[in-house]
Coordinates of N, CA and C in Angstrom, one line a residue:
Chain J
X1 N 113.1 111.8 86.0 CA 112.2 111.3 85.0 C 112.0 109.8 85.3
X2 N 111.0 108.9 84.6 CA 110.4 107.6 84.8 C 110.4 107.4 83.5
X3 N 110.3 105.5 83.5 CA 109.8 105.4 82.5 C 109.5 103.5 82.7
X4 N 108.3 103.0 82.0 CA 107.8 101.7 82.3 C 108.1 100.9 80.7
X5 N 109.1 99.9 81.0 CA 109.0 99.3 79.8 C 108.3 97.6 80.3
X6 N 107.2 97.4 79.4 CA 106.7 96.2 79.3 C 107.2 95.0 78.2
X7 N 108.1 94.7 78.4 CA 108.6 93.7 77.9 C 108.3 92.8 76.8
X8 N 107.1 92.1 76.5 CA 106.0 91.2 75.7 C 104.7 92.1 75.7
X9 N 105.0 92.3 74.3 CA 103.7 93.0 73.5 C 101.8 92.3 73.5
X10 N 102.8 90.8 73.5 CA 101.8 89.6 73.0 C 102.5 88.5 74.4
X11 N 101.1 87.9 74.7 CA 101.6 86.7 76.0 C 100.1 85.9 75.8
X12 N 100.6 84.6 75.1 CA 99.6 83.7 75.0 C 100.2 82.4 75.7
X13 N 98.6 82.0 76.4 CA 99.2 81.1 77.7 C 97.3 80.3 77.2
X14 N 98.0 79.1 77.7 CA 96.7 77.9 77.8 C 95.9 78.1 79.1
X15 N 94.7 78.1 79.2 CA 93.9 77.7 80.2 C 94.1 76.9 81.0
X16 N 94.2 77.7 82.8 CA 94.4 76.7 83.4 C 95.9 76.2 83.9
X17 N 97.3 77.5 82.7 CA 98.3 77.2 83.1 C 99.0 78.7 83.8
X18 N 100.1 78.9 83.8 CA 100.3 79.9 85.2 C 100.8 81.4 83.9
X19 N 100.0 82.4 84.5 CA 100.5 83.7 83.6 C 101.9 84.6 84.1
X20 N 102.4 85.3 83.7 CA 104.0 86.2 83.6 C 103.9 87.2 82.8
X21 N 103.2 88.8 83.3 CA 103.1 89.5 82.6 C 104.4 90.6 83.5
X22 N 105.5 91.0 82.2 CA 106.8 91.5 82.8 C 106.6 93.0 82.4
X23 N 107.1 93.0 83.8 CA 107.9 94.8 83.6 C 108.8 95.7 84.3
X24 N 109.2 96.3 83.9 CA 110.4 97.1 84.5 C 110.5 98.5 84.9
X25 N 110.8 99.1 85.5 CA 110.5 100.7 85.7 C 112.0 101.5 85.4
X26 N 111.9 102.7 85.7 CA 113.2 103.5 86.6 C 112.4 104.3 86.5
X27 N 112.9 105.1 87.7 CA 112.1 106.3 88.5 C 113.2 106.5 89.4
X28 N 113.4 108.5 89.6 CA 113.8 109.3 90.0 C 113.8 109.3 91.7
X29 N 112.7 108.9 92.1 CA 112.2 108.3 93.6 C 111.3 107.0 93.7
X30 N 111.7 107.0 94.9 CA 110.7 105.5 95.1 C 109.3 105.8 94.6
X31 N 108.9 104.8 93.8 CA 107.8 105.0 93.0 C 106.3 104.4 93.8
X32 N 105.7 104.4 93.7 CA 104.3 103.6 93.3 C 104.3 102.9 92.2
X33 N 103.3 101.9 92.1 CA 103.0 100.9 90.8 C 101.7 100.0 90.6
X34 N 101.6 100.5 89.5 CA 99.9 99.6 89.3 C 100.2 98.7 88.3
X35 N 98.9 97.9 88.3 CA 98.8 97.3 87.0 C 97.1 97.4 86.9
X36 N 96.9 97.5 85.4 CA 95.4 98.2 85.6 C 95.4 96.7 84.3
X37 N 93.9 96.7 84.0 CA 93.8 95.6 83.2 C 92.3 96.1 82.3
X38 N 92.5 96.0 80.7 CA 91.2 96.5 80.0 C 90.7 95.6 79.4
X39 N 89.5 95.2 79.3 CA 89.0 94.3 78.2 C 88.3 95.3 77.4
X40 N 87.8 94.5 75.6 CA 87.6 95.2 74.9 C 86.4 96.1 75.1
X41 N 86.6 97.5 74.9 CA 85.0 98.4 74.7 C 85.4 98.7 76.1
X42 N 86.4 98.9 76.8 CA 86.4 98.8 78.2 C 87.1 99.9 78.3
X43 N 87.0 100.9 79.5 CA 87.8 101.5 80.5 C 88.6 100.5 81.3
X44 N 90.3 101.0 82.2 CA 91.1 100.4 82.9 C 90.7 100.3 84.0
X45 N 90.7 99.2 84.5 CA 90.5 98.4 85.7 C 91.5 97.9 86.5
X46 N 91.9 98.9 87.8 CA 92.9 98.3 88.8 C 92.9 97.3 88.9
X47 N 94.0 96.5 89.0 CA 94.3 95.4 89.6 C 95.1 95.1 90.8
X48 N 95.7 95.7 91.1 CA 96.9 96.3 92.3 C 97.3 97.2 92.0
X49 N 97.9 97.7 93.3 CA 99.2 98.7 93.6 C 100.0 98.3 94.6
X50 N 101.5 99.2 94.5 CA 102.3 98.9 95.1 C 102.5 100.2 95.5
X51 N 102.5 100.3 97.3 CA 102.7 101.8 97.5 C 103.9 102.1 98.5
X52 N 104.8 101.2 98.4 CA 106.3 100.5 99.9 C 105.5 100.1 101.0
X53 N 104.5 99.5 100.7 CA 104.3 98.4 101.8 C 105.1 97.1 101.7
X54 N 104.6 95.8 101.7 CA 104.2 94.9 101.5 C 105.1 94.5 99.9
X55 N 106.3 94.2 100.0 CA 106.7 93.9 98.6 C 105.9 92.8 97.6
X56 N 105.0 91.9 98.1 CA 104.3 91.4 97.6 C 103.0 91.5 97.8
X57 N 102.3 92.1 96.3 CA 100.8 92.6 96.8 C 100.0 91.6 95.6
X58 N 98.7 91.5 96.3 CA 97.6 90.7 95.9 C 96.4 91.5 95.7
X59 N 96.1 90.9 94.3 CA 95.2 91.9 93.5 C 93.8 91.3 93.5
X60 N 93.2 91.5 92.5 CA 91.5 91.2 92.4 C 91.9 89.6 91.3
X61 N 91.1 89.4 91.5 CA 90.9 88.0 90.2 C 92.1 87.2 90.7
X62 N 92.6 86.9 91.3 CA 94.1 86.2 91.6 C 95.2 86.4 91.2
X63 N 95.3 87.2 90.9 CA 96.1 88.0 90.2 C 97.4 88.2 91.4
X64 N 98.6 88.5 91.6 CA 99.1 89.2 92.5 C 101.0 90.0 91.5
X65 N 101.3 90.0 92.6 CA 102.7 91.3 91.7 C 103.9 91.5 92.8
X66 N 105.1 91.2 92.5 CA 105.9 91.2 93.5 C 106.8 92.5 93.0
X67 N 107.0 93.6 94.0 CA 108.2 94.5 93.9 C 109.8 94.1 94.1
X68 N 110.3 94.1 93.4 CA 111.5 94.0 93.4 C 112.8 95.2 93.0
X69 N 113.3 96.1 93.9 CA 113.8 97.8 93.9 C 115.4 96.5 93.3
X70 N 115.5 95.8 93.6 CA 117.2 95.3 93.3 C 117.0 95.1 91.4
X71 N 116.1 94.2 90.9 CA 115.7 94.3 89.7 C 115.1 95.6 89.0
X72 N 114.4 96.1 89.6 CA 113.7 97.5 89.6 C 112.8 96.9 88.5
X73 N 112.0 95.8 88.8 CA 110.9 94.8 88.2 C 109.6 94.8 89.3
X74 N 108.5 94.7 88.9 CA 107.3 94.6 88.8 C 106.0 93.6 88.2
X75 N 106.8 92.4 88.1 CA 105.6 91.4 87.3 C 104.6 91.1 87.6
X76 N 104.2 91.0 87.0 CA 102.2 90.2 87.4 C 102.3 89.0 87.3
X77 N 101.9 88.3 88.1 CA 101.7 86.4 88.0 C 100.5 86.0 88.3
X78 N 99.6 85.4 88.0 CA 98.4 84.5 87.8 C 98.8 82.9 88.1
X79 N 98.4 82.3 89.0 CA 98.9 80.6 88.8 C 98.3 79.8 87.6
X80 N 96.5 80.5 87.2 CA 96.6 79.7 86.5 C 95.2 80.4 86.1
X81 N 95.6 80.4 84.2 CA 94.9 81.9 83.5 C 93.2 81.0 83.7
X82 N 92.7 81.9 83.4 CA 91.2 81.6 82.6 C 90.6 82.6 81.5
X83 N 89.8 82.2 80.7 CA 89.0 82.1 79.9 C 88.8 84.2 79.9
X84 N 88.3 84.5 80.7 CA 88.5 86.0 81.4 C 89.2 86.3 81.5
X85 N 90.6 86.1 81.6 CA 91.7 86.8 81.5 C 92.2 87.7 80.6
X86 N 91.6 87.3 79.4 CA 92.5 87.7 78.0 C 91.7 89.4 77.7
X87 N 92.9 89.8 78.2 CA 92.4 91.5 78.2 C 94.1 92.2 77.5
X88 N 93.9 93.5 77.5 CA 95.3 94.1 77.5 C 95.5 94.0 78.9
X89 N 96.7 94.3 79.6 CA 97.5 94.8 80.9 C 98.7 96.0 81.0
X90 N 97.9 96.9 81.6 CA 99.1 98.2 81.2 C 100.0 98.1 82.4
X91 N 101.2 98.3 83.1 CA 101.9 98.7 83.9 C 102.2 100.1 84.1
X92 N 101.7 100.8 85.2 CA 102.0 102.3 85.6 C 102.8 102.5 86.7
X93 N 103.6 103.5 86.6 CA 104.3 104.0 87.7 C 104.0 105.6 87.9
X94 N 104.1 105.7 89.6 CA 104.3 107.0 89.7 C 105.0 107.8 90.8
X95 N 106.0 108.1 90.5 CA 107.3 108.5 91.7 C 106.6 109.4 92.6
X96 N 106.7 108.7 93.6 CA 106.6 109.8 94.9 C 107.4 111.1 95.0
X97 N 108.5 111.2 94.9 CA 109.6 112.7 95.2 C 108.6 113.5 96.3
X98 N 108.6 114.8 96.4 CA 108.4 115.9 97.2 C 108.0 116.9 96.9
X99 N 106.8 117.0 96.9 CA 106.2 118.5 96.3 C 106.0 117.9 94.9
X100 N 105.5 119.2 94.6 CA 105.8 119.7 93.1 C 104.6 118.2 92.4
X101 N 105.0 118.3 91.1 CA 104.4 116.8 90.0 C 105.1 115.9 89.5
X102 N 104.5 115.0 90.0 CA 105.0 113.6 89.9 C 103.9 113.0 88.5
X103 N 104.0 112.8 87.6 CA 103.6 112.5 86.7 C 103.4 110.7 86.6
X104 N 101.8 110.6 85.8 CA 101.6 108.8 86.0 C 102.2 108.9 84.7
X105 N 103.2 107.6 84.3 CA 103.3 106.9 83.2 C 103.0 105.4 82.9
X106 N 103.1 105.5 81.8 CA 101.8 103.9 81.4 C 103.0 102.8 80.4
X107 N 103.1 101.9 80.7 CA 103.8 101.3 79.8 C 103.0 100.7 78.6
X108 N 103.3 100.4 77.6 CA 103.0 100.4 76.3 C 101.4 99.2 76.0
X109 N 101.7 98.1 77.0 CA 100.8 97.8 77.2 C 100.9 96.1 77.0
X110 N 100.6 94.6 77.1 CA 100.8 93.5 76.9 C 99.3 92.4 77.1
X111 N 99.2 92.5 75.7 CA 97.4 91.6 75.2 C 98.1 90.2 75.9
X112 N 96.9 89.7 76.7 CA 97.2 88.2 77.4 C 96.3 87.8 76.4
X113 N 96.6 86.6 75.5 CA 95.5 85.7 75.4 C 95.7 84.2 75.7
X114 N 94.6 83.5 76.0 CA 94.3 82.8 76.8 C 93.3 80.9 76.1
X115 N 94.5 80.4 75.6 CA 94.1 78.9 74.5 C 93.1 78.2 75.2
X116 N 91.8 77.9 74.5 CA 91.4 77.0 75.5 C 91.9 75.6 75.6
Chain N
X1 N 80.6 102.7 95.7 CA 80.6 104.1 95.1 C 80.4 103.9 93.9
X2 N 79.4 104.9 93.0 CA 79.9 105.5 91.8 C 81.0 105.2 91.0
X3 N 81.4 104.8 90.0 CA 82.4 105.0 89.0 C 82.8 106.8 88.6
X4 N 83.6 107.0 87.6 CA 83.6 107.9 86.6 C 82.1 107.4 85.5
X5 N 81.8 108.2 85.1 CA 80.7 108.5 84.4 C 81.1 109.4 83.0
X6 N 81.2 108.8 81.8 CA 81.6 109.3 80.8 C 80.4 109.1 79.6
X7 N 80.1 110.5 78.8 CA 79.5 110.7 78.1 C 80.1 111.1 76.6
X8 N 79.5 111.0 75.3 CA 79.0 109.7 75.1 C 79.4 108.6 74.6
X9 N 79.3 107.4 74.4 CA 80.3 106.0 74.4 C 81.1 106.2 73.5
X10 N 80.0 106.6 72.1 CA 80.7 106.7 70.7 C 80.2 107.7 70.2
X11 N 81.1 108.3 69.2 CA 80.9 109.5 68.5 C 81.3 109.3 66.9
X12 N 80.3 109.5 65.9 CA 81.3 109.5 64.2 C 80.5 111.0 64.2
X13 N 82.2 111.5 63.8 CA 82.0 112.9 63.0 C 83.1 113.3 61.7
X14 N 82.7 113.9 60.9 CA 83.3 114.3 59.7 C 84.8 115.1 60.3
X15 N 85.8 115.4 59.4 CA 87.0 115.9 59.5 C 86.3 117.6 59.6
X16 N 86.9 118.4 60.3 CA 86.6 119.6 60.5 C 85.4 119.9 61.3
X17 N 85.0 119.1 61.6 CA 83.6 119.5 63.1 C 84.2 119.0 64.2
X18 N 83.2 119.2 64.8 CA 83.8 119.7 66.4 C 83.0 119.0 67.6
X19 N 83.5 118.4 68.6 CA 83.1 117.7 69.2 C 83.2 117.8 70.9
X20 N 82.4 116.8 71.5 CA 82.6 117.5 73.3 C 82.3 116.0 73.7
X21 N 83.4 116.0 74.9 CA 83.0 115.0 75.5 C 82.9 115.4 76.8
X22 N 82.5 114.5 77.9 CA 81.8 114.6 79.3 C 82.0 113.8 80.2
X23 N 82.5 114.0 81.4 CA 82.9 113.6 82.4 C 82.9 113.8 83.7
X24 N 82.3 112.8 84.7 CA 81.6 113.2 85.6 C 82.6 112.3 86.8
X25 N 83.7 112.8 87.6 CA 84.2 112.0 88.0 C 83.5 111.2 89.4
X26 N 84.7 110.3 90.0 CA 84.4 110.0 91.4 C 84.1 110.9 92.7
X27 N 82.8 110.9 93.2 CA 82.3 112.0 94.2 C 83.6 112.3 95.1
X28 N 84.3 113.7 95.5 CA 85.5 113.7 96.5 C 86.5 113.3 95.5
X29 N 86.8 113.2 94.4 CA 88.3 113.0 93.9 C 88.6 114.8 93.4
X30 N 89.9 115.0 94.1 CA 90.3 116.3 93.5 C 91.1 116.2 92.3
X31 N 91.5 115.3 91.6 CA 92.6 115.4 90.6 C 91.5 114.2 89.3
X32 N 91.6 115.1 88.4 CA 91.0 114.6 87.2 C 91.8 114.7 85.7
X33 N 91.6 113.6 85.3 CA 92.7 113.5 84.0 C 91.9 113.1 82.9
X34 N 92.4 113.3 81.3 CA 92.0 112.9 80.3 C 92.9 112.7 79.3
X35 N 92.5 111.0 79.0 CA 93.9 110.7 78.5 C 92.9 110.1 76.5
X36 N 94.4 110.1 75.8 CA 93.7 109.7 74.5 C 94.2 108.4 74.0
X37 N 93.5 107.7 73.8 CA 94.5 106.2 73.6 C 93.7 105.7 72.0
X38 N 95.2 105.5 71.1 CA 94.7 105.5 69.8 C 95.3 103.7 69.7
X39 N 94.7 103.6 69.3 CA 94.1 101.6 68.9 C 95.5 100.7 68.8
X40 N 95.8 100.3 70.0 CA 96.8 99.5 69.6 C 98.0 100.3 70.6
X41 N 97.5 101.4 71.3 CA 98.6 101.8 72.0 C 97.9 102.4 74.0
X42 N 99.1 102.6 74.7 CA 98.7 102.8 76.1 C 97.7 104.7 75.8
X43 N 97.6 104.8 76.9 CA 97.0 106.1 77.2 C 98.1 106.9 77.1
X44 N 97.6 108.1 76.8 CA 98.3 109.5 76.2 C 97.9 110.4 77.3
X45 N 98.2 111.1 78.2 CA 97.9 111.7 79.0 C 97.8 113.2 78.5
X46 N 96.0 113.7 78.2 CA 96.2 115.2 77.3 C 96.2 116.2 78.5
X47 N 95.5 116.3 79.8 CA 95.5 117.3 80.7 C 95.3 116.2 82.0
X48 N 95.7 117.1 82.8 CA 95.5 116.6 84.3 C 94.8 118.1 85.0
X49 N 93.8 118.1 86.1 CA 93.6 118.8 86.6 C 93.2 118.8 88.2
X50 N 93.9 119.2 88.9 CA 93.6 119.5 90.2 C 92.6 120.8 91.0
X51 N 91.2 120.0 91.2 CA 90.3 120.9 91.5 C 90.0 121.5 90.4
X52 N 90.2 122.8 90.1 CA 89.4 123.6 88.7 C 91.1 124.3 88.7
X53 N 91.7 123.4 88.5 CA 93.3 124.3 87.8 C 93.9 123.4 87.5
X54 N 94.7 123.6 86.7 CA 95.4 122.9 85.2 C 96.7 122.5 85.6
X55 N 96.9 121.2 86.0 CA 98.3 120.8 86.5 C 99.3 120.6 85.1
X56 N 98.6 119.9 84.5 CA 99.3 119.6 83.4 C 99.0 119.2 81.7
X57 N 98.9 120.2 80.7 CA 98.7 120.2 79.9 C 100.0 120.0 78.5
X58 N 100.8 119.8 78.9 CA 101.8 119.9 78.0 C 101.8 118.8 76.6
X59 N 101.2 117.8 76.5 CA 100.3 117.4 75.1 C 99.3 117.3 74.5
X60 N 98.4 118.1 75.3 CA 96.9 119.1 74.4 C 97.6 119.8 73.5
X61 N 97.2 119.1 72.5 CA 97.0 119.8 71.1 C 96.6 121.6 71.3
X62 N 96.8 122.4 71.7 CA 96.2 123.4 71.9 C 95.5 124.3 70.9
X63 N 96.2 123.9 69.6 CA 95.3 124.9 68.2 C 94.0 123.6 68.8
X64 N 93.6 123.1 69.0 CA 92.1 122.5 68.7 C 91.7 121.7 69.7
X65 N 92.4 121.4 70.7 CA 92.1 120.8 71.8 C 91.7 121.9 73.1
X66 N 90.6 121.3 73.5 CA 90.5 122.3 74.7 C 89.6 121.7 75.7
X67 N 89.9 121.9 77.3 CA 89.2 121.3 78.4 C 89.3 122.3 79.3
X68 N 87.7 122.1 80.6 CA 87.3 122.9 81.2 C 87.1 122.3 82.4
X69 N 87.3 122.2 83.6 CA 86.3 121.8 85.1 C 85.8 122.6 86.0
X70 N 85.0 122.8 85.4 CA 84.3 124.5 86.2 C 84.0 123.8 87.3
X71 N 83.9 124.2 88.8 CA 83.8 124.3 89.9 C 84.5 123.1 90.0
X72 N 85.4 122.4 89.4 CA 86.2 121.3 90.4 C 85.3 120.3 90.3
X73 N 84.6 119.9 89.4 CA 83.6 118.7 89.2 C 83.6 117.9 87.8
X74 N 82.6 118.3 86.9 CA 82.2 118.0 85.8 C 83.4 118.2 85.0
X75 N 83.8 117.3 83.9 CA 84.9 118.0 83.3 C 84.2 118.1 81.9
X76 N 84.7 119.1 80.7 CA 84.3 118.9 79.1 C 85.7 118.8 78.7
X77 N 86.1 117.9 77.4 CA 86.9 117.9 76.6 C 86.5 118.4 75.2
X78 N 87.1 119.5 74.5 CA 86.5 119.5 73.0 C 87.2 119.7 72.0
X79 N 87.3 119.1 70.9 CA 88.1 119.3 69.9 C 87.1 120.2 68.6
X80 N 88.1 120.9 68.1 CA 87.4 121.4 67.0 C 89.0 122.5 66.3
X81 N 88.6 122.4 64.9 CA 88.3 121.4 64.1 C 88.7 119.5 64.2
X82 N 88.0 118.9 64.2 CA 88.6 117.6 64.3 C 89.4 117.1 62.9
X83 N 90.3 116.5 62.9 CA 91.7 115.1 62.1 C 91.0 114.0 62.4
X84 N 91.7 113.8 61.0 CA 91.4 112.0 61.4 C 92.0 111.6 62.4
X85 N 93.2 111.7 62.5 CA 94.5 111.0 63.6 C 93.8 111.2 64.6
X86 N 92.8 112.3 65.3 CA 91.8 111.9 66.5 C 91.2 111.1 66.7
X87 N 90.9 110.2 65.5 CA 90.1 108.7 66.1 C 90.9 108.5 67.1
X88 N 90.2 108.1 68.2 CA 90.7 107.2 69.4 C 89.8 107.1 70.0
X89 N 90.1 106.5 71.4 CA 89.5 106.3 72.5 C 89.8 107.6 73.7
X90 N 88.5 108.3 74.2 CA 88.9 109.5 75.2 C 88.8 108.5 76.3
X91 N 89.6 108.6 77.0 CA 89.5 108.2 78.5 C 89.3 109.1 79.3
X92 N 88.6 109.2 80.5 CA 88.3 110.0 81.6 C 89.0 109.1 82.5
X93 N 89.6 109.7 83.9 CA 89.9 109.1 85.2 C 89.9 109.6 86.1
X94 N 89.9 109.8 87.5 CA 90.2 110.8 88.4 C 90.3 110.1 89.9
X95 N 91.2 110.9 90.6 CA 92.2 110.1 91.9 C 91.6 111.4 93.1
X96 N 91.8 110.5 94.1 CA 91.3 111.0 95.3 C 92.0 112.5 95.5
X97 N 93.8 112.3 95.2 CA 94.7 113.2 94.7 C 95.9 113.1 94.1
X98 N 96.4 114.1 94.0 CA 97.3 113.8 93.1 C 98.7 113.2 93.5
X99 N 98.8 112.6 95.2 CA 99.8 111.4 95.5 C 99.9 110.6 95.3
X100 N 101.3 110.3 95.2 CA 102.0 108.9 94.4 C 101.1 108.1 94.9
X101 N 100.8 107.7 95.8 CA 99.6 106.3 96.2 C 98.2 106.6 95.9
X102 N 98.2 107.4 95.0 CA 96.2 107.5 94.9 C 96.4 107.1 93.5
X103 N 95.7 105.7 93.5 CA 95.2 105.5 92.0 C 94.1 105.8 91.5
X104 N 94.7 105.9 90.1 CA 93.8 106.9 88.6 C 92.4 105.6 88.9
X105 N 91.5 106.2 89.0 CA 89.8 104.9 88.4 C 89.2 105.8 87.4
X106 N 89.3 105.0 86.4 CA 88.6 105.4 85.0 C 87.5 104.9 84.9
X107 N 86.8 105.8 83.7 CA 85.2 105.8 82.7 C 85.3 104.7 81.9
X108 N 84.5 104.4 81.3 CA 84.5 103.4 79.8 C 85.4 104.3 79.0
X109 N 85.2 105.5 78.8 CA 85.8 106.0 77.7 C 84.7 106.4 76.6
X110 N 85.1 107.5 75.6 CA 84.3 107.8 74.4 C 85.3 107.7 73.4
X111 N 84.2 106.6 72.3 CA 84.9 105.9 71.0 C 84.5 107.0 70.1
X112 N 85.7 108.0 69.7 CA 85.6 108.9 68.2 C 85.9 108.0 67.2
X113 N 85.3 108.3 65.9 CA 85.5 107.9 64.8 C 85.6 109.0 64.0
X114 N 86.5 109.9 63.3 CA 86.4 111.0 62.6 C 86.5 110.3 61.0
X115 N 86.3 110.8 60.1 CA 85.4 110.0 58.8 C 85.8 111.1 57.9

């Protein structure tokens, strides 16, 4: 079984200063990991994945995400928000294993907003 | 490419009618999903389908929920009789497949309002 806990429900950050959206997983096998991002009236919009490449991946918008299996963490960092930023951000995981279904789970979810 | 393609944006319907939504995924994705996301929370995952077969349904509502992907394409979702507690948001998504490294790309979604 998996499961994605997102840490901060609410993350409000000033314009222009550096964003920290947290999360944590457990999973059964080495997972995959996204972070998808919605703004309002919107469908989810990738931002990255993590697939055991590259423990540090870089996303769309500046965005990027470091894997960490020792913390079994996944954060999103931004150096420095904008104005467009302020969306929800979901965190997903989805275990690899062998055969059979591997099911996506979605963590609960974390509204960035963004002070001018 | 194309997006997912979801019909239609928004819906208001009375408690006890019955409703359909529409989904046209990514051209070549075999694995298609519809998920329900009610205001203020992540996606609810109601079925998954690979090609025109049912990988996973195990939180469809089944007295009133029901979904179809005839030939492995088009998908319909429909509820009937509709609840209030259906207000939400339908999301459509669908993946190239259904491995761990193929990510979900979603529709806008269709806004119910049951009244």
């Amino acid at each position: 079984a998996q499961s994605v806990t997102q840490l901060d429900s609410h993350v409000s950050v000033s314009e222009g200063t550096p964003v920290l959206l947290r999360c944590n997983y457990s999973s059964s096998y080495s997972p995959s990991l996204f972070w998808y991002v919605q703004h309002p009236n919107k469908g989810l919009q990738l931002l990255l994945k993590y697939t055991s490449a590259a423990t540090l991946v870089k996303g769309i918008n500046g965005f990027e995400a470091e894997f960490k299996k020792s913390e079994t963490s996944f954060h999103l960092t931004k150096p420095s928000a904008h104005m467009s930023d302020a969306a929800e951000y979901f965190c997903v995981v989805r275990p690899s294993g062998t055969g059979g279904y591997q099911k996506v789970t979605f963590g609960t979810g974390t509204k960035l907003q963004v002070i001018p | 490419e194309a997006g997912v393609a979801q019909s239609p944006r928004y819906k208001i319907i009375e408690k006890r009618q019955s409703v359909a939504f529409w989904c046209n995924p990514i051209s070549g994705h075999a694995t298609l999903y519809w998920y329900q996301q009610i205001l203020g929370q992540g996606p609810k995952l109601l079925i998954q389908f690979q090609n025109n077969g049912v990988v996973d349904d195990s939180q469809l509502p089944k007295d009133r929920f029901s979904a179809e992907r005839l030939k492995g394409v088009d998908s319909t979702l429909k509820i009937q009789p509709a609840k209030l507690e259906d207000s939400a948001v339908y999301l459509c998504a669908s993946s190239l497949d259904r491995g761990y490294n193929s990510p979900l790309h979603f529709g806008n979604g269709t806004r119910l309002t049951v009244t």
